[in-house]
Short mmCIF file of C-alpha atoms in Angstrom, two decimals:
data_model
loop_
_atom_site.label_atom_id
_atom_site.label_comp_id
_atom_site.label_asym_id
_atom_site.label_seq_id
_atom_site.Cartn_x
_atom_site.Cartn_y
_atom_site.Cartn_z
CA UNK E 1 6.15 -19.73 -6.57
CA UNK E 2 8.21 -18.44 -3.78
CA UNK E 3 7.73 -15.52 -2.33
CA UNK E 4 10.36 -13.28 -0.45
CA UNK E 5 8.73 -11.46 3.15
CA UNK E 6 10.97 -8.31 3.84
CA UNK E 7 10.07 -5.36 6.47
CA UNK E 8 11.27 -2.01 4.77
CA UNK E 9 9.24 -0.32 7.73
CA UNK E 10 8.33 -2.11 11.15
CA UNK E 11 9.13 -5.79 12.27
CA UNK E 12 6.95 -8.73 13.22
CA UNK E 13 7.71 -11.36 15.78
CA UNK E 14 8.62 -15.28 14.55
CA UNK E 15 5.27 -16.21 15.55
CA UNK E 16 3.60 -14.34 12.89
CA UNK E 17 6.00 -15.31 10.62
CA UNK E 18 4.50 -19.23 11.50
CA UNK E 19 1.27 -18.56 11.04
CA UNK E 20 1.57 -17.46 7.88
CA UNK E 21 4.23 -20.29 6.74
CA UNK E 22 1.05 -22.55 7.72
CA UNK E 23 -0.84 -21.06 5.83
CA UNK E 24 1.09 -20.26 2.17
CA UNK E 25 2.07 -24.01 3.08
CA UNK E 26 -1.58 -25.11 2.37
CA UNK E 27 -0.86 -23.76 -1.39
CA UNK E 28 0.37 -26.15 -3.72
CA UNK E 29 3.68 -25.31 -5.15
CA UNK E 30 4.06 -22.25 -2.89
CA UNK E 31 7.28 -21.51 -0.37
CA UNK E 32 7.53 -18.33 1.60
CA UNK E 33 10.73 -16.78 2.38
CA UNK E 34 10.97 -14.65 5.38
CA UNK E 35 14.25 -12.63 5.48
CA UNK E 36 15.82 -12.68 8.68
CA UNK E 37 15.72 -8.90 8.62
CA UNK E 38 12.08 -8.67 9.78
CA UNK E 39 12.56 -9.77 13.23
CA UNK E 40 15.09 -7.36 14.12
CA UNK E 41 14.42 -4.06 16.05
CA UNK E 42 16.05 -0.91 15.81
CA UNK E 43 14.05 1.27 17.88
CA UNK E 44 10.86 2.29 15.74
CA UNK E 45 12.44 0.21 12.71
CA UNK E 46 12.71 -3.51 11.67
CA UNK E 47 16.44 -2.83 11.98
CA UNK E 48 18.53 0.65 11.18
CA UNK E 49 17.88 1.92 7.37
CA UNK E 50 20.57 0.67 5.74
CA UNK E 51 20.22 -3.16 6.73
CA UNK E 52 16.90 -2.94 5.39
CA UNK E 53 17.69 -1.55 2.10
CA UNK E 54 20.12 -3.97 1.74
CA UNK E 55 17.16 -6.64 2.51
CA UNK E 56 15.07 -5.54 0.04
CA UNK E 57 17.29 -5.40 -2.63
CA UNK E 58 18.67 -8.60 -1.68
CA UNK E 59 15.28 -9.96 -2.19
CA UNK E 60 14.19 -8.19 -5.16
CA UNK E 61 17.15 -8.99 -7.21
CA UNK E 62 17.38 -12.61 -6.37
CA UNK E 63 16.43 -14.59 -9.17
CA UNK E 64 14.78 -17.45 -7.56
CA UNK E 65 12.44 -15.01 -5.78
CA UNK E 66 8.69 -13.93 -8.21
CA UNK E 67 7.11 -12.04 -5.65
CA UNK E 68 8.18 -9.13 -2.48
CA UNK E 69 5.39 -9.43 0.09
CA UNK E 70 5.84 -6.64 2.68
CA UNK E 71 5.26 -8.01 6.05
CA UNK E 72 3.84 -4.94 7.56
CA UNK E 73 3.32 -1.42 7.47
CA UNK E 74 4.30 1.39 10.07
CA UNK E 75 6.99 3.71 9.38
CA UNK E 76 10.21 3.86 7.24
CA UNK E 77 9.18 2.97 3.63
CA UNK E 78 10.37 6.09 2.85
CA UNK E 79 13.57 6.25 3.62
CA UNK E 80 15.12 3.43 2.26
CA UNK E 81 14.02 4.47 -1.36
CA UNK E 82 17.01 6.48 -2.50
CA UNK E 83 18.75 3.72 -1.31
CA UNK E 84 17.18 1.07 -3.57
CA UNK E 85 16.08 2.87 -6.72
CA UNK E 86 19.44 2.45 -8.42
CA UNK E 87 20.45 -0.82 -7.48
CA UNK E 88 17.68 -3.10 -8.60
CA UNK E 89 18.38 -5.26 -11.57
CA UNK E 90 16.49 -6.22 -14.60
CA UNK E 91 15.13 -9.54 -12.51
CA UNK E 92 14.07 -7.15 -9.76
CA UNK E 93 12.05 -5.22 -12.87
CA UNK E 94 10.10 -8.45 -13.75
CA UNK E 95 8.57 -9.14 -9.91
CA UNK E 96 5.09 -8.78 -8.18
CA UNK E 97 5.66 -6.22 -5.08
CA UNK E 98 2.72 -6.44 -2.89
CA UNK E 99 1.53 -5.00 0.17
CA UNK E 100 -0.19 -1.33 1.07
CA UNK E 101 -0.12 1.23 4.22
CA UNK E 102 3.70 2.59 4.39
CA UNK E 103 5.04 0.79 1.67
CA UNK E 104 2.80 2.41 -0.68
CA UNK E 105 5.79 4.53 -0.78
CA UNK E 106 7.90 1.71 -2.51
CA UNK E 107 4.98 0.87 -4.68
CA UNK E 108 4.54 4.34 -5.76
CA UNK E 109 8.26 4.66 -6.58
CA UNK E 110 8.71 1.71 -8.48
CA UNK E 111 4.73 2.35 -10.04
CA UNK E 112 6.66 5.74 -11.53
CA UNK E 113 9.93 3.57 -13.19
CA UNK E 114 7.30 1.24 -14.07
CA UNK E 115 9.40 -2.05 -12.41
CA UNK E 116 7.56 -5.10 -11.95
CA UNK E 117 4.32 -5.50 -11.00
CA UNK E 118 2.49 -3.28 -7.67
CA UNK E 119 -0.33 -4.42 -6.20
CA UNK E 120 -2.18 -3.19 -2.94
CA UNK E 121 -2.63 -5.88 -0.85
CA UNK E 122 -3.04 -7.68 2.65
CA UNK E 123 0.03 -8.53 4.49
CA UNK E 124 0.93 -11.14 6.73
CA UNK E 125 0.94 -8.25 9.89
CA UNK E 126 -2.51 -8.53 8.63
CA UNK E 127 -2.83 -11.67 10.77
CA UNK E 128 -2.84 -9.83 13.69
CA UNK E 129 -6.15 -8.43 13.13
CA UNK E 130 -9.85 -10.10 13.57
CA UNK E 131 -10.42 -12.12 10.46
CA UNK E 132 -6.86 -11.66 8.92
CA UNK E 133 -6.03 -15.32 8.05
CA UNK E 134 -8.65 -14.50 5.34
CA UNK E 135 -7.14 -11.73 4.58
CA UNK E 136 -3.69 -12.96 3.87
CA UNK E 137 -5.45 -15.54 2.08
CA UNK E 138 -6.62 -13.16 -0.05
CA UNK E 139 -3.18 -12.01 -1.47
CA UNK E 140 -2.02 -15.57 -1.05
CA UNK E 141 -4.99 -16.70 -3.66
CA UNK E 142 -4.41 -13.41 -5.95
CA UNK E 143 -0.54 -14.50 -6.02
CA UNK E 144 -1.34 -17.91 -7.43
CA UNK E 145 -4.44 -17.01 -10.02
CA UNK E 146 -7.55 -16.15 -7.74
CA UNK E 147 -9.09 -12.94 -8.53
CA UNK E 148 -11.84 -13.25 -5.91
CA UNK E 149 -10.53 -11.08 -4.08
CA UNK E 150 -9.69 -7.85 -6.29
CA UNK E 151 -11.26 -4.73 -5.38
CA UNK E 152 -15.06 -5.53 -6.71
CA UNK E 153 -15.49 -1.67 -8.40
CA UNK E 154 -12.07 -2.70 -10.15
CA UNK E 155 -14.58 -5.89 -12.35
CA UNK E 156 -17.00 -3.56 -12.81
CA UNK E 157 -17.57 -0.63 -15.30
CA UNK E 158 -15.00 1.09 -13.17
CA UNK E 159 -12.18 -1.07 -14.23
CA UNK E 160 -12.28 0.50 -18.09
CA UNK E 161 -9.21 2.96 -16.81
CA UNK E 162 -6.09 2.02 -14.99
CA UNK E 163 -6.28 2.50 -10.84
CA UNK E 164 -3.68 2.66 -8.09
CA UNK E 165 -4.74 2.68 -4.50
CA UNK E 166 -2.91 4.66 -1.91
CA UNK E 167 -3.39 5.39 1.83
CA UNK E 168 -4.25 9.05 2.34
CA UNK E 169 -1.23 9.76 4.51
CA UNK E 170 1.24 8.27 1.96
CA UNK E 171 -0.04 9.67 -1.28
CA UNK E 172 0.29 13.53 0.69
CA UNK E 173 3.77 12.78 1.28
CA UNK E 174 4.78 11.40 -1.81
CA UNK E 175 3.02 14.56 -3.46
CA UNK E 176 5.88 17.11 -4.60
CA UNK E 177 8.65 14.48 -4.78
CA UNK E 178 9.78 11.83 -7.54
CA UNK E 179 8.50 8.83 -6.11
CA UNK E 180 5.16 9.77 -7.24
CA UNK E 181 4.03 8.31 -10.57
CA UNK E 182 2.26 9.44 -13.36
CA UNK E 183 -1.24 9.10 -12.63
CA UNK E 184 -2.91 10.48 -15.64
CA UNK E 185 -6.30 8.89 -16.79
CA UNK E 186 -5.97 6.36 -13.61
CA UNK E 187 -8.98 6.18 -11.00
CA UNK E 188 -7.29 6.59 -7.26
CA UNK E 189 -8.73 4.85 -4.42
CA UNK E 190 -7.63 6.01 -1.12
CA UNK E 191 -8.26 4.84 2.38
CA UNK E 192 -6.56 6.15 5.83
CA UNK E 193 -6.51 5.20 9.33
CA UNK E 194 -6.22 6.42 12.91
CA UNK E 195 -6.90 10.56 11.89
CA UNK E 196 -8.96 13.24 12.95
CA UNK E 197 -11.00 14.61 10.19
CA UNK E 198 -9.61 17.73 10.09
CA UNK E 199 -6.09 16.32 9.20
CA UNK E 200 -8.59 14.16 6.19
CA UNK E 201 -9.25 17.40 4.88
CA UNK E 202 -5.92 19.02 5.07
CA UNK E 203 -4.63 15.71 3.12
CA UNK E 204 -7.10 15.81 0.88
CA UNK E 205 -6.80 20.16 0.28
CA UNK E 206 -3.38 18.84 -0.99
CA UNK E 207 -4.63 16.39 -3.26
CA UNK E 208 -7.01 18.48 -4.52
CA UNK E 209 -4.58 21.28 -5.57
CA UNK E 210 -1.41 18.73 -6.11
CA UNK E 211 -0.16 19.69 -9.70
CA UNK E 212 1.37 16.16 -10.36
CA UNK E 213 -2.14 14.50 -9.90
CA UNK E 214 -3.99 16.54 -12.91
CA UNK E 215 -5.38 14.49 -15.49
CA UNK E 216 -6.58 11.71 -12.84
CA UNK E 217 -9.86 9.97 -14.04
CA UNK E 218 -11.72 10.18 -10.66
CA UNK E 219 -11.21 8.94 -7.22
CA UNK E 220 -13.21 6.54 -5.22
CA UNK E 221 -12.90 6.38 -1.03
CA UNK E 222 -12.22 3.34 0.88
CA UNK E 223 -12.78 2.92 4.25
CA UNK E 224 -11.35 6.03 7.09
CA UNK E 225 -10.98 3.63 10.19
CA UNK E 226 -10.28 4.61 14.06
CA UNK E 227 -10.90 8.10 13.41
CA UNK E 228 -9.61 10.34 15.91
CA UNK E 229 -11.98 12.53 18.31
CA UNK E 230 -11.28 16.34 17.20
CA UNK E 231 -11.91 19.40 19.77
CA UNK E 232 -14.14 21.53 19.16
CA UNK E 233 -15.90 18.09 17.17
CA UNK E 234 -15.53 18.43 13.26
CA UNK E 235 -19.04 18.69 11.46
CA UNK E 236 -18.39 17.89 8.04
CA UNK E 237 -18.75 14.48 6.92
CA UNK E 238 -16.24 12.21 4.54
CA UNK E 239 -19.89 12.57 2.22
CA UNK E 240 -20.11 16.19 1.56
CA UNK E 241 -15.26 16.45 1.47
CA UNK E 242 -15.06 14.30 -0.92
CA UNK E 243 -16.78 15.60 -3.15
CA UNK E 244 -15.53 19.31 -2.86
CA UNK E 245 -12.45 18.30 -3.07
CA UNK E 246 -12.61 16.29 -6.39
CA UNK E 247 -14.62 19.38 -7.49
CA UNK E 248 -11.51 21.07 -6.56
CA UNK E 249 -9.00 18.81 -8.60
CA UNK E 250 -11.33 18.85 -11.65
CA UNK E 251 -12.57 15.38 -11.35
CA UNK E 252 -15.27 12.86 -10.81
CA UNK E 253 -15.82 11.34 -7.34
CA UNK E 254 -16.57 7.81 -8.38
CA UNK E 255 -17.67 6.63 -4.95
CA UNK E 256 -16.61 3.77 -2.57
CA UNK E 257 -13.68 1.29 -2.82
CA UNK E 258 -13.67 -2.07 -0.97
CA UNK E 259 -10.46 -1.09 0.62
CA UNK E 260 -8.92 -0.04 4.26
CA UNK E 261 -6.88 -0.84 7.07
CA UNK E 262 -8.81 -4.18 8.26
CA UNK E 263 -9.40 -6.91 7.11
CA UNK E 264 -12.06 -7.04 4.45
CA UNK E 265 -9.07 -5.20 2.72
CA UNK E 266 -9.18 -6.06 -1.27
CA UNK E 267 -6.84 -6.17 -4.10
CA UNK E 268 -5.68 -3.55 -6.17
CA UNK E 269 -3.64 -4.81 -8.84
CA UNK E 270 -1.93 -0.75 -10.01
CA UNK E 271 -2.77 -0.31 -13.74
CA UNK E 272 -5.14 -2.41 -15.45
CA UNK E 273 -4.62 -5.59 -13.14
#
């Protein structure tokens, strides 16, 4: 299997990129690919838009290439998708696109054409975290046959009905535009990082009242990490939101998901894995 590495949002450094060639390395039959394109900086970016459209679709429509693993997340997802929609080719259709923070946005869009295969995912900026050689070891595995480490709701009862997982931040923006799919009958699992509460609630107001999101089959909550301090303090906990705000939408909140911006972060194959 070879897998292509592009950054449609933020770079990482060549030393990152090592670690995890050492590591996909120690899987039989397994080469990673690391575009060029992820060590360069443009500002904010892993180089200016365009290059990395161009990236991506270089990757996805290369036919020696079965999976996209995004290195990181960030910013800039999003704007590169107009850019690649129409240019990917039956062979980018048939891949495995993998990752989860910002490029949620690319797996939402290509979730909605229904191209290849999007999974939520550790990445290998993931190695920059406490314990995220495991991590990464977890996609690594779920790429070559391991399902250890999917999402453990997602083996239970709760993986009768198709699921997508989506940061919070990334499902309000793709709200209201066409790069959000159909999500009818589908449990969504959301997470978020680095927010006040108050912005949590705002998010998930919109969620609640989004018209494109009627007909879900429930949502479950992964982890809310590094949340910021609000003034005056906010006195309403994720507990007693969530729930109002499924009431809201008109459907069940299933509980907790195994997922977040760490990493004990599971897998979320989108669909029915």
């Amino acid at each position: 299997m070879r897998i292509g590495v592009v950054a449609p949002a933020r770079p990482i450094d060549r030393a990152l990129a090592a670690r995890c060639h050492a590591i996909a390395a120690s899987y039989p039959g397994v080469e990673l690919v690391v575009s060029p394109q992820c060590f360069l900086s443009d500002g904010h970016f892993a180089g200016p838009d365009a290059l990395r459209a161009e990236a991506f679709i270089a990757m996805a429509n290369d036919p020696s290439i079965d999976a996209i693993w995004c290195a990181r997340g960030g910013y800039g997802s999003n704007r590169i998708l107009a850019m690649v929609q129409n240019r990917l080719s039956a062979v980018a259709a048939a891949k495995t696109y993998v990752g989860y923070s910002d490029f949620g946005f690319v797996l939402g869009a290509m979730y909605a054409r229904r191209l290849g295969k999007c999974v939520h995912a550790p990445m290998p900026g993931d190695l920059a975290r406490d314990g995220g050689e495991a991590a990464v070891r977890r996609t690594l595995g779920w790429l070559t046959g391991d399902r250890q480490g999917v999402e453990p709701g997602l083996a239970s009862g709760l993986g009768t009905r198709p699921a997508v997982a989506f940061n919070l931040a990334i499902l309000a923006s793709l709200i209201g535009t066409p790069w959000l799919p159909d999500l009818a009958d589908h449990v969504l699992l959301i997470e978020d990082v680095s927010e006040p509460l108050y912005r949590i609630d705002r998010m998930l107001s919109q969620m609640a009242h989004a018209t494109q999101l009627k007909g879900l089959a429930g949502v479950r909550l992964g982890r809310v990490n590094d949340v910021q301090p609000n003034a005056p303090p906010w006195r309403e906990s994720l507990a007693v939101m969530l729930p109002r705000w499924c009431g809201e939408l008109g459907v069940p909140f299933l509980g907790a998901a195994d997922i977040g911006h760490d990493a004990a972060n599971k897998v979320v194959p989108f669909g029915l894995g």
